[in-house]
Structure formats: C-alpha cells, structure tokens
Amino acid sequence: MKQASNWTVYGQELGSRLFIGTALYPSPKVMVDAIRASRAEVITVSLRRQAANQSNSGEQFWQMIEDLNCHLLPNTAGCYSVKEAVKTAHMARELFQTDWVKLEVMGDSYNLQPDPFALVEATKILIEDGFKVFPYTTDDLVLCQKLAELGCEVLMPWGAPIGTGQGLLNPYALKTLRERLPELTLLVDAGIGKPSDAVQAMELGFDGILLNTAVAEALEPQTMAYAFADAINAGRLAFEAGVMPKRDNAKPSTPTLEQPIWQQG
Amino acid sequence: MNSKQQIQFNGTSLEVDQQHTVSSLLEAQAVAGRFIVVINDEVVPKASWDSRAIAAGDAVEIMSPISGG
C-alpha cells in the first residue's frame, strides 16, 4: 500500500500521521496491541501522584511504553490554571525526559473546552522555559494565530469536545485554520469518533490526527486501530493528490465525441 | 534518638526523622519504580536527592507515569 509522505514535528521526522493516546483501554495488553496496530510513532502519556499504598505504581506502565519504542508526548490533563499547567509540564519533562508537552488548560468542566487566555499565557511561559509546546486549542483562528506568534510550530485544535466522538463539528473553522496558517503543523485533537472523521480532517489538509477514545472504546480496539491507520493514510494521500472541485451541474464522464450521428442532436 | 518532624507525603501527614534527605526518605518509604520527586511544587533533580534535606512542613510528592490521552 502506498504511504503518504513523511512529515516533521519540531524537527522530528515521522512516518505515521496518527498520534494515539494510552488511556481507557480495557487492559494493558489491548492497549499495546492497538497501539502497534495503529502504527503510531507518537503516544500521549500523563503523570500523577503516587497513591499512599502504591509505592511502585507506574513501573508496569513504564515498561509497556518503553517496549512500544514510540516518542512520548506528555499531557497536562486536568489542569485548570496556568500555574498548574506549567508545574505539570515541568514535572513531565523531568519524568519522561522530553521537551514535548501537550498543553491542556481547561476552562470549563462541562465540555472540557480549553481556556484560551490561560492557554496563551501558559504557552508563553513554557516556550521561554524551552518546551516544544503542542497546545490543545479550540478552532478559533485568532487564538491559533496568537499561539503561532508565540512560537508554536504545532497546533492541535479540537474537532469536538474530548471523548464525545462527534467528529468535526465545525469543518469551516478547521478549513479556515488550514488556509490561514499554511506553514503550521496542524493536528485535529479530540472529538474524532470514526475513521471517516479522520479522513475528512486529513482531506482538509490537516497534517495529522490525535485520538484515543475512538480506538480504546471500540468493541475491538486493535481492529479499529488498523482502520484509523488506513483512513488517515488515505485522507492524506487524497489531499496530496488534490481533490477535484465540486460543481453544480452534471458533466458527462464518458466522451461524446465520435458518437454515431443518430445519437446526436 | 532522632527527633521527629511533620511533613506531607503524597498528600497525607507523616512523621519522619529530622535527619532525612530525599534519598533516605525514599528508602524509608520504600518508593520504587519510575518516578520523580517534587517538594513544595518544585521538581528536585535526581542529582540533588542525596543532599537535599527534608524540612518540617515540606510537601513531598512522588509523581509516576500513567496513561493519558
């Protein structure tokens, strides 16, 4: 099968255009099988304080992600303030030994919508601290432009709220981001429910997809991971091939030239 | 006999010897696996674990990797 072109994320060349999460799988083995099937080269991870009665928690998970041999993208999930997010990013850098951070600063607990003001502030601090920031953002154009001005090379607007599987709720906004920020690496992060949602985003010219729930909560996560891998590749190939423009009027696909005279006029 | 001091350890109060460094506290609490140490919201680099003394009132947190989306 033909593969879409390689791409670069903060100087790191990648083949797969799928970033996949490590949460919500029915078992560790299912997680490992699904991530392998997805062919993802970047996986998202997180961190938490050890429980009082678990002095070696995290070791099993660490072994599994080491065996997967993927690039790690730690997140700041659960943070609702600049201070929390910056602190979590610093802890993640120390724990996972990477400058990459998926910056999440939530503004509302109902739809887990990013707080645009806090996101900009936290991004500014973390870039000054030497991080390579992957902001989880809304699809607001001006917000994304501000994040780019601060030095983000990658932006990750939502397709829909996290875990909803609603697909691309505002394709117009995503298309506008692609058109207005042609130099930026753009991934749709969150809201992808099925492979066709991912294809739609890739056909719009997005560089990649970050998802978790759509695979982890499928009846067969490994099979769904195969489906997403193929879908994302297909969507990117379609974008690279150039999708034909839509027309209002029909146009015959079979040539009429040289038809017998009795069929004409 | 060592005198004692109160600290916060992973969110709960704990009475420990006054002489503890980060390293000896980790050993005493049998902390293992992949983790980092955060004291009063600041990451303590591993290179400092042997020298960083634990003080009364310190909030010590052990952070470990978990799955994430």
Coordinates of C-alpha atoms in Angstrom, one line a residue:
Chain A
M1 CA 0.0 0.0 0.0
K2 CA 1.3 3.5 -0.9
Q3 CA 2.1 5.5 2.2
A4 CA 1.6 9.3 2.4
S5 CA 4.7 11.4 2.6
N6 CA 6.8 11.7 5.8
W7 CA 6.4 14.8 7.9
T8 CA 8.3 16.7 10.5
V9 CA 7.2 17.7 14.0
Y10 CA 9.5 20.0 15.9
G11 CA 12.4 18.7 13.8
Q12 CA 11.5 15.0 14.3
E13 CA 10.7 13.2 11.1
L14 CA 7.7 10.9 11.3
G15 CA 6.0 8.4 9.0
S16 CA 2.7 7.8 10.7
R17 CA 0.3 10.8 10.9
L18 CA -1.5 9.4 13.9
F19 CA -0.8 10.3 17.5
I20 CA -2.6 7.9 19.8
G21 CA -3.4 8.0 23.5
T22 CA -2.7 5.3 26.0
A23 CA -5.8 5.7 28.2
L24 CA -9.1 3.9 28.6
Y25 CA -8.2 0.6 27.1
P26 CA -9.9 -2.5 28.6
S27 CA -6.5 -3.9 29.5
P28 CA -2.8 -3.2 29.2
K29 CA -2.4 -5.9 26.5
V30 CA -5.2 -4.5 24.5
M31 CA -3.5 -1.1 24.7
V32 CA -0.2 -2.5 23.4
D33 CA -1.9 -4.4 20.6
A34 CA -4.0 -1.5 19.5
I35 CA -1.0 1.0 19.5
R36 CA 1.1 -1.4 17.5
A37 CA -1.8 -1.9 15.0
S38 CA -2.2 1.9 14.7
R39 CA 1.4 2.2 13.5
A40 CA 1.6 5.4 15.6
E41 CA 5.1 6.7 16.4
V42 CA 3.9 9.2 19.0
I43 CA 1.9 8.2 22.1
T44 CA 0.4 10.5 24.7
V45 CA 1.1 9.9 28.4
S46 CA 0.4 11.6 31.7
L47 CA 1.6 11.6 35.3
R48 CA 0.1 11.6 38.7
R49 CA 1.0 11.5 42.4
Q50 CA 1.5 8.0 43.7
A51 CA -1.2 6.7 46.0
A52 CA -0.2 6.3 49.6
N53 CA -0.4 2.5 49.4
Q54 CA 1.3 2.1 46.0
S55 CA 5.0 2.6 46.3
N56 CA 5.9 1.4 42.8
S57 CA 2.9 2.4 40.7
G58 CA 3.8 3.4 37.2
E59 CA 6.5 0.8 36.7
Q60 CA 4.4 -1.6 34.7
F61 CA 3.0 1.1 32.5
W62 CA 6.5 2.5 32.0
Q63 CA 7.8 -0.9 30.9
M64 CA 5.0 -1.2 28.4
I65 CA 5.5 2.2 26.8
E66 CA 9.3 1.6 26.7
D67 CA 8.7 -1.6 24.8
L68 CA 6.5 0.3 22.3
N69 CA 9.5 2.5 21.4
C70 CA 7.4 5.5 20.5
H71 CA 8.1 9.2 21.0
L72 CA 6.3 10.3 24.2
L73 CA 4.0 13.3 24.3
P74 CA 3.1 14.0 27.9
N75 CA 0.0 16.0 28.6
T76 CA -1.2 18.4 31.3
A77 CA -4.6 16.9 31.6
G78 CA -6.7 18.0 34.5
C79 CA -5.1 21.5 34.8
Y80 CA -7.4 24.5 35.0
S81 CA -4.8 27.2 35.7
V82 CA -1.6 28.5 34.2
K83 CA 0.2 27.6 37.4
E84 CA -1.0 24.0 37.4
A85 CA -0.2 23.5 33.7
V86 CA 3.3 25.0 33.9
K87 CA 4.1 22.9 37.0
T88 CA 2.8 19.7 35.4
A89 CA 4.8 20.4 32.3
H90 CA 8.0 20.8 34.2
M91 CA 7.3 17.6 36.1
A92 CA 6.5 15.7 32.9
R93 CA 9.8 16.9 31.4
E94 CA 11.7 15.5 34.3
L95 CA 9.8 12.3 34.4
F96 CA 9.6 11.5 30.7
Q97 CA 12.9 13.3 29.7
T98 CA 11.3 15.2 26.8
D99 CA 10.7 18.8 25.9
W100 CA 7.5 18.0 24.2
V101 CA 4.3 18.8 26.0
K102 CA 0.7 18.5 25.0
L103 CA -0.6 21.6 26.8
E104 CA -4.1 21.4 28.1
V105 CA -5.5 24.2 30.2
M106 CA -9.2 23.6 30.6
G107 CA -11.7 26.4 31.0
D108 CA -14.9 24.6 31.5
S109 CA -15.5 21.2 33.1
Y110 CA -18.7 20.5 31.1
N111 CA -17.2 20.3 27.7
L112 CA -13.5 20.4 28.7
Q113 CA -13.1 23.5 26.5
P114 CA -9.6 25.0 26.6
D115 CA -9.3 28.3 28.3
P116 CA -7.9 30.5 25.5
F117 CA -6.5 33.2 27.8
A118 CA -4.7 30.7 30.1
L119 CA -3.5 28.7 27.1
V120 CA -1.8 31.7 25.6
E121 CA -0.2 32.6 29.0
A122 CA 1.0 29.1 29.7
T123 CA 2.3 28.7 26.2
K124 CA 4.4 31.8 26.5
I125 CA 5.9 30.7 29.8
L126 CA 6.7 27.2 28.6
I127 CA 8.3 28.3 25.3
E128 CA 10.5 30.6 27.3
D129 CA 11.3 27.6 29.5
G130 CA 12.5 25.7 26.5
F131 CA 9.5 23.5 25.8
K132 CA 8.2 22.4 22.5
V133 CA 4.5 23.1 23.0
F134 CA 1.7 21.2 21.4
P135 CA -1.3 23.3 22.5
Y136 CA -4.7 21.6 22.7
T137 CA -6.9 24.5 21.5
T138 CA -10.3 25.5 20.2
D139 CA -10.6 26.1 16.5
D140 CA -10.6 29.9 17.0
L141 CA -8.5 31.5 14.3
V142 CA -7.2 34.5 16.2
L143 CA -6.3 32.3 19.2
C144 CA -4.4 30.0 16.9
Q145 CA -2.6 32.9 15.3
K146 CA -1.5 34.1 18.8
L147 CA -0.2 30.7 19.6
A148 CA 1.8 30.6 16.4
E149 CA 3.2 34.1 17.0
L150 CA 4.4 32.9 20.4
G151 CA 6.5 30.2 18.6
C152 CA 4.3 27.1 18.4
E153 CA 5.2 25.1 15.3
V154 CA 2.3 22.7 16.0
L155 CA -1.3 23.4 16.9
M156 CA -3.9 20.9 17.9
P157 CA -7.4 22.3 17.5
W158 CA -10.4 20.2 18.6
G159 CA -12.8 18.6 16.2
A160 CA -15.3 18.2 19.1
P161 CA -15.1 18.0 22.9
I162 CA -12.8 15.3 24.3
G163 CA -14.3 11.8 24.3
T164 CA -17.6 12.8 22.5
G165 CA -16.8 11.1 19.2
Q166 CA -18.9 13.8 17.5
G167 CA -16.5 14.2 14.6
L168 CA -15.7 17.6 13.0
L169 CA -18.4 20.0 14.4
N170 CA -17.1 23.0 12.6
P171 CA -15.3 22.0 9.3
Y172 CA -15.4 25.6 8.2
A173 CA -13.3 26.7 11.1
L174 CA -10.8 24.0 10.6
K175 CA -10.6 24.7 6.9
T176 CA -10.0 28.4 7.7
L177 CA -7.2 27.4 10.0
R178 CA -5.6 25.4 7.3
E179 CA -5.9 28.2 4.8
R180 CA -4.7 31.0 7.2
L181 CA -1.9 29.1 8.8
P182 CA -0.3 27.2 5.9
E183 CA 3.1 26.9 7.5
L184 CA 1.9 25.5 10.8
T185 CA 1.7 21.8 11.5
L186 CA -2.0 21.2 12.4
L187 CA -3.5 18.1 14.0
V188 CA -7.1 17.6 14.9
D189 CA -7.1 16.6 18.6
A190 CA -10.2 15.3 20.2
G191 CA -13.7 14.5 19.0
I192 CA -12.8 12.0 16.3
G193 CA -15.3 9.2 16.6
K194 CA -14.8 7.1 13.5
P195 CA -12.3 6.7 10.7
S196 CA -14.3 8.8 8.2
D197 CA -14.0 11.8 10.6
A198 CA -10.2 11.4 10.4
V199 CA -10.4 11.1 6.6
Q200 CA -12.4 14.4 6.5
A201 CA -9.8 16.2 8.6
M202 CA -6.9 14.9 6.5
E203 CA -8.6 15.8 3.2
L204 CA -8.9 19.3 4.6
G205 CA -5.1 19.4 4.7
F206 CA -4.5 18.7 8.3
D207 CA -1.1 17.1 9.0
G208 CA -2.2 14.5 11.5
I209 CA -4.7 13.3 14.0
L210 CA -4.5 12.7 17.7
L211 CA -7.1 10.4 19.1
N212 CA -7.6 8.0 22.0
T213 CA -11.2 7.2 22.9
A214 CA -12.3 6.2 19.4
V215 CA -9.9 3.3 19.4
A216 CA -9.8 2.5 23.1
E217 CA -13.6 2.3 23.4
A218 CA -14.2 0.4 20.2
L219 CA -15.5 -3.1 20.6
E220 CA -12.3 -4.3 19.0
P221 CA -9.6 -1.7 19.6
Q222 CA -6.9 -3.4 17.7
T223 CA -9.1 -3.7 14.6
M224 CA -10.2 -0.1 14.9
A225 CA -6.6 1.0 15.2
Y226 CA -5.9 -0.7 11.8
A227 CA -8.9 1.1 10.4
F228 CA -7.7 4.5 11.6
A229 CA -4.2 3.9 10.3
D230 CA -5.5 3.2 6.9
A231 CA -8.1 6.0 7.0
I232 CA -5.5 8.6 8.0
N233 CA -3.2 7.5 5.3
A234 CA -6.0 7.5 2.7
G235 CA -7.1 11.0 3.7
R236 CA -3.6 12.4 3.4
L237 CA -3.0 10.7 0.1
A238 CA -6.2 12.3 -1.2
F239 CA -5.1 15.7 0.0
E240 CA -1.7 15.3 -1.7
A241 CA -3.4 14.0 -4.9
G242 CA -5.7 17.0 -5.0
V243 CA -9.4 16.6 -4.6
M244 CA -11.5 17.7 -7.6
P245 CA -13.6 20.9 -7.2
K246 CA -17.4 20.5 -6.6
R247 CA -19.7 21.6 -9.5
D248 CA -23.3 22.5 -9.5
N249 CA -24.0 21.0 -12.9
A250 CA -23.5 17.5 -14.2
K251 CA -20.7 16.8 -16.6
P252 CA -20.6 13.5 -18.6
S253 CA -17.7 11.3 -17.7
T254 CA -18.0 9.4 -21.0
P255 CA -16.7 11.3 -24.0
T256 CA -19.4 12.1 -26.6
L257 CA -17.0 12.9 -29.4
E258 CA -17.2 10.4 -32.3
Q259 CA -20.6 9.1 -31.3
P260 CA -22.8 7.8 -34.1
I261 CA -24.7 10.6 -35.8
W262 CA -28.2 9.2 -34.9
Q263 CA -27.4 9.8 -31.2
Q264 CA -26.6 13.4 -31.6
G265 CA -28.9 16.4 -31.7
Chain B
M1 CA 17.2 9.0 69.5
N2 CA 16.3 11.1 66.4
S3 CA 13.8 13.9 66.9
K4 CA 10.8 13.9 64.6
Q5 CA 9.2 16.3 62.3
Q6 CA 5.9 16.5 60.4
I7 CA 5.8 16.6 56.6
Q8 CA 3.2 16.0 53.9
F9 CA 4.0 12.8 51.9
N10 CA 1.8 12.3 48.9
G11 CA -0.9 14.3 50.4
T12 CA -1.0 12.8 53.8
S13 CA 0.7 13.8 57.1
L14 CA 3.7 11.8 58.0
E15 CA 6.1 11.9 61.0
V16 CA 9.7 11.4 59.9
D17 CA 13.2 11.7 61.4
Q18 CA 14.7 15.2 61.2
Q19 CA 17.8 13.9 59.5
H20 CA 16.2 12.7 56.3
T21 CA 17.5 13.6 52.9
V22 CA 15.3 12.9 49.8
S23 CA 17.2 9.7 49.2
S24 CA 16.8 8.4 52.8
L25 CA 13.2 9.3 52.8
L26 CA 12.5 7.4 49.6
E27 CA 14.3 4.4 51.1
A28 CA 12.3 4.6 54.3
Q29 CA 9.1 4.8 52.4
A30 CA 10.1 2.0 50.0
V31 CA 9.4 4.1 47.0
A32 CA 10.3 2.2 43.8
G33 CA 9.7 2.2 40.1
R34 CA 9.8 5.1 37.7
F35 CA 9.1 8.4 39.5
I36 CA 10.3 11.9 40.2
V37 CA 10.3 13.9 43.4
V38 CA 8.5 17.2 43.8
I39 CA 8.9 19.2 47.0
N40 CA 6.8 22.3 47.6
D41 CA 5.8 22.3 43.9
E42 CA 9.4 22.3 42.7
V43 CA 11.0 19.3 40.9
V44 CA 14.0 18.0 42.8
P45 CA 16.6 16.8 40.3
K46 CA 17.9 13.3 40.9
A47 CA 21.4 14.6 41.3
S48 CA 20.2 16.5 44.4
W49 CA 18.4 13.6 46.2
D50 CA 21.4 12.8 48.4
S51 CA 22.0 16.3 49.5
R52 CA 18.5 17.8 49.7
A53 CA 17.4 17.8 53.4
I54 CA 13.8 17.3 54.3
A55 CA 12.5 20.1 56.4
A56 CA 9.5 20.3 58.7
G57 CA 6.3 21.2 56.8
D58 CA 7.7 20.1 53.4
A59 CA 5.1 18.8 51.0
V60 CA 6.8 15.8 49.3
E61 CA 5.1 14.3 46.2
I62 CA 6.2 11.3 44.3
M63 CA 5.0 11.5 40.7
S64 CA 4.7 8.5 38.4
P65 CA 3.8 7.9 34.7
I66 CA 0.2 6.9 33.9
S67 CA -1.8 6.5 30.7
G68 CA -3.1 9.7 29.1
G69 CA -5.0 10.9 26.1

